[in-house]
Each structure stands twice: as C-alpha cells, then as structure tokens.
PDB file of C-alpha atoms in Angstrom:
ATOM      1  CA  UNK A  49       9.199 -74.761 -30.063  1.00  0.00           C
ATOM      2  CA  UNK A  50       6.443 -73.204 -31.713  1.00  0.00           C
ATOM      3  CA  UNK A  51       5.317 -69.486 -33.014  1.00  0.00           C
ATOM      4  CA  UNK A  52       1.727 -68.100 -33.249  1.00  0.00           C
ATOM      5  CA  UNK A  53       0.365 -65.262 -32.677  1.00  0.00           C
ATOM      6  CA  UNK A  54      -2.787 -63.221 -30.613  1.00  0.00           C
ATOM      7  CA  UNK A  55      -5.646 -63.765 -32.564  1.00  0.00           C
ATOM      8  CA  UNK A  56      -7.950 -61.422 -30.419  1.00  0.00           C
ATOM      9  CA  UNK A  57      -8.356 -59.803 -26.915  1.00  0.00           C
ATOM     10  CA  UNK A  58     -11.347 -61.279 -25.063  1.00  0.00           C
ATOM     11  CA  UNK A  59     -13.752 -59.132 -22.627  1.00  0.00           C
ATOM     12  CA  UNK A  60     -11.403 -60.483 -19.803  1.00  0.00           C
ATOM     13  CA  UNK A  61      -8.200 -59.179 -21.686  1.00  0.00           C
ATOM     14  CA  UNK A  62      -7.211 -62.461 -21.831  1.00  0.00           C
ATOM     15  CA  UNK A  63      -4.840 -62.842 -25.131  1.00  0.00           C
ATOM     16  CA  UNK A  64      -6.231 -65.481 -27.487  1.00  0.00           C
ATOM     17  CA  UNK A  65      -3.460 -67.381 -29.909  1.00  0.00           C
ATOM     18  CA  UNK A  66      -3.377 -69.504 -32.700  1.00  0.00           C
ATOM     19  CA  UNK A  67      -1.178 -71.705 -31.529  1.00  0.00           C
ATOM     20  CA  UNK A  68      -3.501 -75.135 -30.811  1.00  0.00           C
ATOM     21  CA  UNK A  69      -3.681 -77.404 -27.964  1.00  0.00           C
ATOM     22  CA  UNK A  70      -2.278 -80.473 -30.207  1.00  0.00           C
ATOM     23  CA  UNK A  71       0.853 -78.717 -30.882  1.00  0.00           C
ATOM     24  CA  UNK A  72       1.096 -78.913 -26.977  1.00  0.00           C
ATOM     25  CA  UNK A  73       0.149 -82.417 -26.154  1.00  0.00           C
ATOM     26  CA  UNK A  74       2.767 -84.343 -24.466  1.00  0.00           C
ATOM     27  CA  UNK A  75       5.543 -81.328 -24.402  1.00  0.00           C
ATOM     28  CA  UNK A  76       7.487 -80.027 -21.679  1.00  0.00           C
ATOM     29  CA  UNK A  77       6.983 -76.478 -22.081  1.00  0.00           C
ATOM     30  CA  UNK A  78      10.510 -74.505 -21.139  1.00  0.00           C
ATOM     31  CA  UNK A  79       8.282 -71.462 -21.522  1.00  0.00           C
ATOM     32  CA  UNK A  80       5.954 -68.733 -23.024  1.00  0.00           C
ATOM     33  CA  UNK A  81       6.450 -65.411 -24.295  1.00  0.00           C
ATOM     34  CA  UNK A  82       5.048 -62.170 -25.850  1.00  0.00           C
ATOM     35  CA  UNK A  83       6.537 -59.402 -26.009  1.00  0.00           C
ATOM     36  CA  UNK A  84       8.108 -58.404 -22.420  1.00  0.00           C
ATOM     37  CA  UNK A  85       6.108 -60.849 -20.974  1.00  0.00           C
ATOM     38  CA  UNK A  86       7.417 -64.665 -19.701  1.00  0.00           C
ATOM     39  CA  UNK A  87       5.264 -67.521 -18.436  1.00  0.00           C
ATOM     40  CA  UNK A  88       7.477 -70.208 -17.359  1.00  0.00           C
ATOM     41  CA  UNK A  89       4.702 -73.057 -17.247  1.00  0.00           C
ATOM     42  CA  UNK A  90       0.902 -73.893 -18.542  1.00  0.00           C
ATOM     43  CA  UNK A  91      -1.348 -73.728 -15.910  1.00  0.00           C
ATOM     44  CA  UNK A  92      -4.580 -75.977 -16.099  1.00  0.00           C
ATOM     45  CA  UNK A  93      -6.848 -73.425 -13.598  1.00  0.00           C
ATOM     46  CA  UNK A  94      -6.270 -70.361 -12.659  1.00  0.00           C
ATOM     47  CA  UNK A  95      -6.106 -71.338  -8.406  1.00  0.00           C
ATOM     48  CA  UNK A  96      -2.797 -72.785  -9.601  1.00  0.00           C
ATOM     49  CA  UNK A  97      -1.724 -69.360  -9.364  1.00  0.00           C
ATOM     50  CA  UNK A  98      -1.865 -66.326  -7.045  1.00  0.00           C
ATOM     51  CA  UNK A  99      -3.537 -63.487  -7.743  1.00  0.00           C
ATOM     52  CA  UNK A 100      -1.754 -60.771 -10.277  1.00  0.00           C
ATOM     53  CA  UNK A 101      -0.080 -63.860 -12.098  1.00  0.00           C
ATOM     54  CA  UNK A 102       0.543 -64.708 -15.606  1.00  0.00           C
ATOM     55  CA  UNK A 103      -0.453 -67.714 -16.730  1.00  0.00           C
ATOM     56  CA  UNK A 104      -0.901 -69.560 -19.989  1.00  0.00           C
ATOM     57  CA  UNK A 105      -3.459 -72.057 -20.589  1.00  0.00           C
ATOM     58  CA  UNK A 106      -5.810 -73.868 -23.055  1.00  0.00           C
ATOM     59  CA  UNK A 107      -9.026 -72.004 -23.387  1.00  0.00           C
ATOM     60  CA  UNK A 108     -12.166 -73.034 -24.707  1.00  0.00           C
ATOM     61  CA  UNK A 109     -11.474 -73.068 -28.162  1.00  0.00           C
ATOM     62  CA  UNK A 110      -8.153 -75.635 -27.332  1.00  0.00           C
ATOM     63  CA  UNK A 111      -5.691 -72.756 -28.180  1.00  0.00           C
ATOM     64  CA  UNK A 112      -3.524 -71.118 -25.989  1.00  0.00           C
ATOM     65  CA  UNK A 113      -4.348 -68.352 -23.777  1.00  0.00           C
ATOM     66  CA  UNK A 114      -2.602 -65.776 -21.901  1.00  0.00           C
ATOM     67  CA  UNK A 115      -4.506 -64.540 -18.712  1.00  0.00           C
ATOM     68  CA  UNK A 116      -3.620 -62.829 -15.685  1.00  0.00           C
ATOM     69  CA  UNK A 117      -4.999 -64.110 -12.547  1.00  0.00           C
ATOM     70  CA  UNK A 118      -7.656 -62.086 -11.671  1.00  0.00           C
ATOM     71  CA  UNK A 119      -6.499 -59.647 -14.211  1.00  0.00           C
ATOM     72  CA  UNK A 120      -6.408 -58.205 -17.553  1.00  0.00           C
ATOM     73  CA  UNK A 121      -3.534 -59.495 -20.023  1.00  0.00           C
ATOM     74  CA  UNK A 122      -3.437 -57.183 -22.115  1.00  0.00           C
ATOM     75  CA  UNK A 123      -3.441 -54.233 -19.579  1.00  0.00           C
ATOM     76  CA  UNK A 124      -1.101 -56.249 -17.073  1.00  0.00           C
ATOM     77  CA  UNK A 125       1.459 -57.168 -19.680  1.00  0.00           C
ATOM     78  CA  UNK A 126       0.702 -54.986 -22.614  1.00  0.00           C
ATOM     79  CA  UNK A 127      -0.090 -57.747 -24.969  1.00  0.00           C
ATOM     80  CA  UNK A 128      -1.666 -56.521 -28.299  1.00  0.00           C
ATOM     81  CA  UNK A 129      -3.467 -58.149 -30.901  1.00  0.00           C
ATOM     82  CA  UNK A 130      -1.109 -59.123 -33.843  1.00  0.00           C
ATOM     83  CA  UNK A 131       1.503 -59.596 -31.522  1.00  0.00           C
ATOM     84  CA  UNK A 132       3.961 -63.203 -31.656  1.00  0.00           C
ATOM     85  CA  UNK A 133       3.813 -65.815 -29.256  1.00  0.00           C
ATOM     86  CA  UNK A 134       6.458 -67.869 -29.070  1.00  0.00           C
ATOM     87  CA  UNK A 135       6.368 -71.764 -26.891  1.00  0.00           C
ATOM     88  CA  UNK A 136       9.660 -72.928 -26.160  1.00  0.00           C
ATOM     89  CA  UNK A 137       9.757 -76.568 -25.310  1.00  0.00           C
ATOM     90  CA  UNK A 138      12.163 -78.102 -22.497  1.00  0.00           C
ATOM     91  CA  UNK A 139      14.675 -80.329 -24.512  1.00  0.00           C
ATOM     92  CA  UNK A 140      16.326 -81.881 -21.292  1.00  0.00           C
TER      93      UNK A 140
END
C-alpha cells in the first residue's frame, strides 16, 4: 500500500491527503485508514453512500479525500491535520 498524510481540513471537514490519484490508478484498494477510522472502499460520489458514511475519494486536486456523507470528517471521525493515512491495496 501506500502512506500519506492530511494535508489540511477543508470548510466541509473533509480531510485532504497527499497521497495522489496516480498512486491509485488501477489498484484494488483493501482499504483506508486514519487514525480510528476505516473506509473499506473509494467511492466516486457521495450518493454511493448513505448518509453519516465515511467515504474516501479523489477530490479536486486528484488526491485523496476523506468525507463523511453529509458530514464533517474531522468532527465525525476525529481526523486531524498532520495525521497518517495509510491505503492498503487488495493483493488477492
């Protein structure tokens, strides 16, 4: 896999990383974590999710984000600035 680590908290308290979208491209993720937090997937859109999810996906600047649906990541699932990321890929 890969580590990185939140870059900044956006407006949304969505967790921006480091970690880019290239380092993703054509990966089976196994899964996503920070801290106490788990994300067992990448999510294109949000309405993959229900509400209150966590979900990581590429934002706008092709890195990896961590959002909650409808929520605020870093309130949700205490996710700090400075804090590691870590991208496990599937190796079945």
């Amino acid at each position: 896999g890969v580590t990185g680590s939140v870059l900044h908290i956006d407006r949304f308290g969505n967790a921006i990383t480091n970690i880019s979208a290239e380092l993703l491209v054509g990966r089976t993720i196994a899964g996503v974590s920070a801290g106490e937090c788990e994300i067992d997937r990448i999510s294109d859109t949000y309405g993959d999710l229900r509400a209150g999810d966590a979900v990581g996906m590429i934002g706008s600047q092709d890195t990896l984000e961590i959002g909650v649906n409808g929520g605020s990541a870093s309130d949700q699932l205490e996710i700090k600035r400075g804090m590691d990321v870590v991208v496990r890929w599937d190796t079945d």
